[in-house]
CSV table of C-alpha atoms in Angstrom, one decimal:
chain,number,residue,atom,x,y,z
A,20,MET,CA,20.6,-6.6,-2.2
A,21,ARG,CA,23.8,-4.1,-1.5
A,22,ALA,CA,25.1,-4.9,2.1
A,23,SER,CA,25.9,-1.2,2.0
A,24,SER,CA,21.7,-0.3,1.7
A,25,SER,CA,20.6,0.6,5.1
A,26,SER,CA,17.3,1.1,4.3
A,27,PHE,CA,17.0,-3.0,2.9
A,28,ALA,CA,18.2,-3.1,6.8
A,29,LEU,CA,14.5,-1.1,8.4
A,30,LEU,CA,12.1,-3.1,6.1
A,31,HIS,CA,10.1,-6.1,7.5
A,32,PRO,CA,12.1,-9.8,7.0
A,33,LYS,CA,9.3,-11.2,4.6
A,34,LEU,CA,9.6,-8.2,2.4
A,35,GLN,CA,13.6,-8.6,2.0
A,36,GLN,CA,12.9,-12.3,1.6
A,37,TRP,CA,10.1,-11.3,-1.4
A,38,LEU,CA,13.0,-8.0,-2.6
A,39,TRP,CA,15.8,-11.7,-2.8
A,40,SER,CA,13.4,-13.7,-4.5
A,41,LYS,CA,12.7,-10.8,-7.1
A,42,GLU,CA,16.4,-11.0,-7.6
A,43,TRP,CA,16.5,-7.2,-6.9
A,44,SER,CA,20.2,-6.1,-7.0
A,45,SER,CA,19.7,-2.8,-5.0
A,46,LEU,CA,17.0,-0.2,-4.4
A,47,ARG,CA,16.7,2.8,-6.0
A,48,GLN,CA,17.5,6.3,-4.8
A,49,ALA,CA,14.1,7.4,-4.3
A,50,GLN,CA,13.3,4.2,-2.4
A,51,GLU,CA,17.1,4.6,0.0
A,52,LEU,CA,15.6,8.0,0.7
A,53,ALA,CA,12.2,7.2,1.1
A,54,ILE,CA,12.0,4.1,3.6
A,55,PRO,CA,13.9,5.2,6.7
A,56,PRO,CA,11.4,8.3,7.3
A,57,ILE,CA,8.1,6.8,6.3
A,58,VAL,CA,9.2,3.4,8.9
A,59,ALA,CA,9.9,6.1,11.7
A,60,ALA,CA,6.5,7.6,11.3
A,61,GLU,CA,7.7,11.0,12.7
A,62,ARG,CA,6.8,13.3,9.8
A,63,ASP,CA,4.8,13.4,6.3
A,64,VAL,CA,7.0,12.6,3.5
A,65,ILE,CA,6.6,13.7,-0.3
A,66,ILE,CA,8.7,11.2,-3.0
A,67,SER,CA,9.4,13.2,-5.8
A,68,ALA,CA,11.2,11.3,-9.3
A,69,SER,CA,11.0,10.6,-12.2
A,70,THR,CA,8.6,8.2,-14.3
A,71,ALA,CA,9.8,4.8,-13.2
A,72,ALA,CA,11.8,5.9,-10.9
A,73,GLY,CA,10.4,3.3,-8.3
A,74,LYS,CA,8.0,5.6,-6.4
A,75,THR,CA,5.2,3.3,-5.6
A,76,GLU,CA,7.5,1.0,-3.8
A,77,ALA,CA,9.4,3.8,-2.0
A,78,ALA,CA,6.5,4.0,-0.6
A,79,PHE,CA,4.5,1.0,-0.1
A,80,LEU,CA,7.8,-1.0,1.0
A,81,PRO,CA,7.8,1.0,4.4
A,82,ILE,CA,4.0,0.9,4.8
A,83,ALA,CA,3.9,-2.6,4.4
A,84,THR,CA,6.8,-3.2,7.0
A,85,ARG,CA,4.8,-0.9,9.1
A,86,LEU,CA,1.4,-2.6,8.7
A,87,ALA,CA,3.1,-6.2,9.3
A,88,ASN,CA,5.0,-4.9,12.3
A,89,ASP,CA,1.9,-3.0,14.1
A,90,ASP,CA,0.3,-6.2,12.8
A,91,VAL,CA,-3.0,-4.2,11.4
A,92,LYS,CA,-6.5,-5.9,11.8
A,93,ARG,CA,-8.7,-3.2,9.7
A,94,LEU,CA,-7.9,-1.0,7.3
A,95,GLY,CA,-4.5,0.6,7.2
A,96,CYS,CA,-3.7,2.5,3.9
A,97,LEU,CA,-5.9,4.6,1.4
A,98,CYS,CA,-4.3,5.4,-1.9
A,99,VAL,CA,-6.4,8.2,-3.9
A,100,SER,CA,-5.4,7.9,-7.6
A,101,PRO,CA,-7.0,9.5,-10.2
A,102,LEU,CA,-6.9,7.3,-13.0
A,103,LYS,CA,-8.4,3.7,-12.9
A,104,ALA,CA,-5.7,2.3,-15.1
A,105,LEU,CA,-3.2,3.6,-12.7
A,106,ILE,CA,-5.2,2.0,-9.6
A,107,ASN,CA,-5.0,-1.1,-11.9
A,108,ASP,CA,-1.3,-1.2,-12.8
A,109,GLN,CA,-0.8,-0.3,-9.2
A,110,HIS,CA,-3.1,-3.4,-7.9
A,111,THR,CA,-1.0,-6.1,-9.6
A,112,ARG,CA,2.1,-4.9,-8.2
A,113,LEU,CA,1.4,-4.4,-4.5
A,114,GLU,CA,-0.9,-7.7,-4.4
A,115,GLN,CA,2.5,-9.4,-4.8
A,116,LEU,CA,3.9,-7.2,-2.2
A,117,PHE,CA,1.1,-6.9,0.4
A,118,ALA,CA,1.1,-10.4,0.3
A,119,ALA,CA,4.4,-11.2,1.4
A,120,VAL,CA,3.5,-9.8,5.0
A,121,ASP,CA,-0.1,-11.5,4.6
A,122,LEU,CA,-2.1,-7.9,4.1
A,123,ASP,CA,-4.8,-7.5,1.0
A,124,VAL,CA,-5.0,-4.8,-1.7
A,125,HIS,CA,-8.2,-3.9,-2.8
A,126,ARG,CA,-9.3,-1.3,-5.5
A,127,TRP,CA,-12.4,0.5,-5.6
A,128,HIS,CA,-13.5,2.2,-8.7
A,129,GLY,CA,-16.4,2.2,-11.5
A,130,ASP,CA,-15.5,-0.9,-13.2
A,131,VAL,CA,-14.5,-2.9,-10.0
A,132,PRO,CA,-17.4,-5.8,-9.6
A,133,GLY,CA,-19.6,-5.0,-6.7
A,134,ASN,CA,-18.8,-8.9,-5.0
A,135,LYS,CA,-15.3,-7.5,-4.6
A,136,LYS,CA,-16.4,-4.1,-3.2
A,137,LEU,CA,-18.8,-5.9,-0.6
A,138,ASP,CA,-15.7,-8.2,0.2
A,139,LEU,CA,-13.6,-5.1,1.4
A,140,LEU,CA,-17.1,-3.9,3.5
A,141,LYS,CA,-16.9,-7.4,5.2
A,142,LYS,CA,-13.5,-7.5,5.9
A,143,PRO,CA,-11.6,-3.9,5.4
A,144,ARG,CA,-7.7,-5.1,6.1
A,145,GLY,CA,-4.7,-3.9,4.5
A,146,VAL,CA,-4.6,-1.3,1.6
A,147,LEU,CA,-7.5,-0.1,-0.3
A,148,LEU,CA,-6.9,1.5,-3.7
A,149,ILE,CA,-9.6,4.2,-5.1
A,150,THR,CA,-10.3,7.1,-7.8
A,151,PRO,CA,-12.0,10.2,-5.7
A,152,GLU,CA,-15.1,10.1,-7.2
A,153,SER,CA,-15.3,6.2,-5.4
A,154,LEU,CA,-14.2,7.7,-2.2
A,155,GLU,CA,-17.0,10.5,-3.0
A,156,ALA,CA,-19.5,8.2,-3.2
A,157,ILE,CA,-18.8,6.3,-0.5
A,158,PHE,CA,-19.0,9.2,1.9
A,159,ILE,CA,-22.5,10.2,0.7
A,160,LEU,CA,-23.7,6.2,0.5
A,161,ARG,CA,-22.1,5.0,3.5
A,162,GLY,CA,-22.6,7.7,6.0
A,163,MET,CA,-22.1,6.7,9.8
A,164,GLY,CA,-19.9,3.6,8.3
A,165,VAL,CA,-17.2,5.7,6.9
A,166,ARG,CA,-15.9,5.6,10.3
A,167,GLU,CA,-16.0,1.7,10.6
A,168,LEU,CA,-14.5,1.5,7.4
A,169,PHE,CA,-11.7,4.2,7.7
A,170,GLY,CA,-11.2,4.9,11.4
A,171,SER,CA,-7.9,2.8,11.6
A,172,LEU,CA,-6.0,4.2,8.5
A,173,ARG,CA,-2.5,5.2,9.3
A,174,TYR,CA,-1.4,5.9,5.6
């Protein structure tokens, strides 16, 4: 990782180690620009970049940093995604990233087994990747349990 990256220095030390272990030589432009304001958490951030420009990591590296630094004990991040395939792809990538800071990444859509969903409901901690339809179903079926599940969201 380039020593000139001020954004890299803002990341949790375990994420820095994870990036080194993955042999990243540098952060991409979207990541360099997104990390400082997301870590600061003083304003909303929209990340816009071309395909394969590193938008997922631009958002989730600083989110993982904040959740790890705050020692989050509940579900801290909800990511609503329109496609099951995108959720599955992101889950595979993000599971390793968040494991570096001892947080879980959960999936919730029509193809996720019921026991995995039940695991999340029993121990809602970390990040949830979910489709709009599944989010709607949670609101309809869980009623007042939604507050318990989503009451600690930061992202």
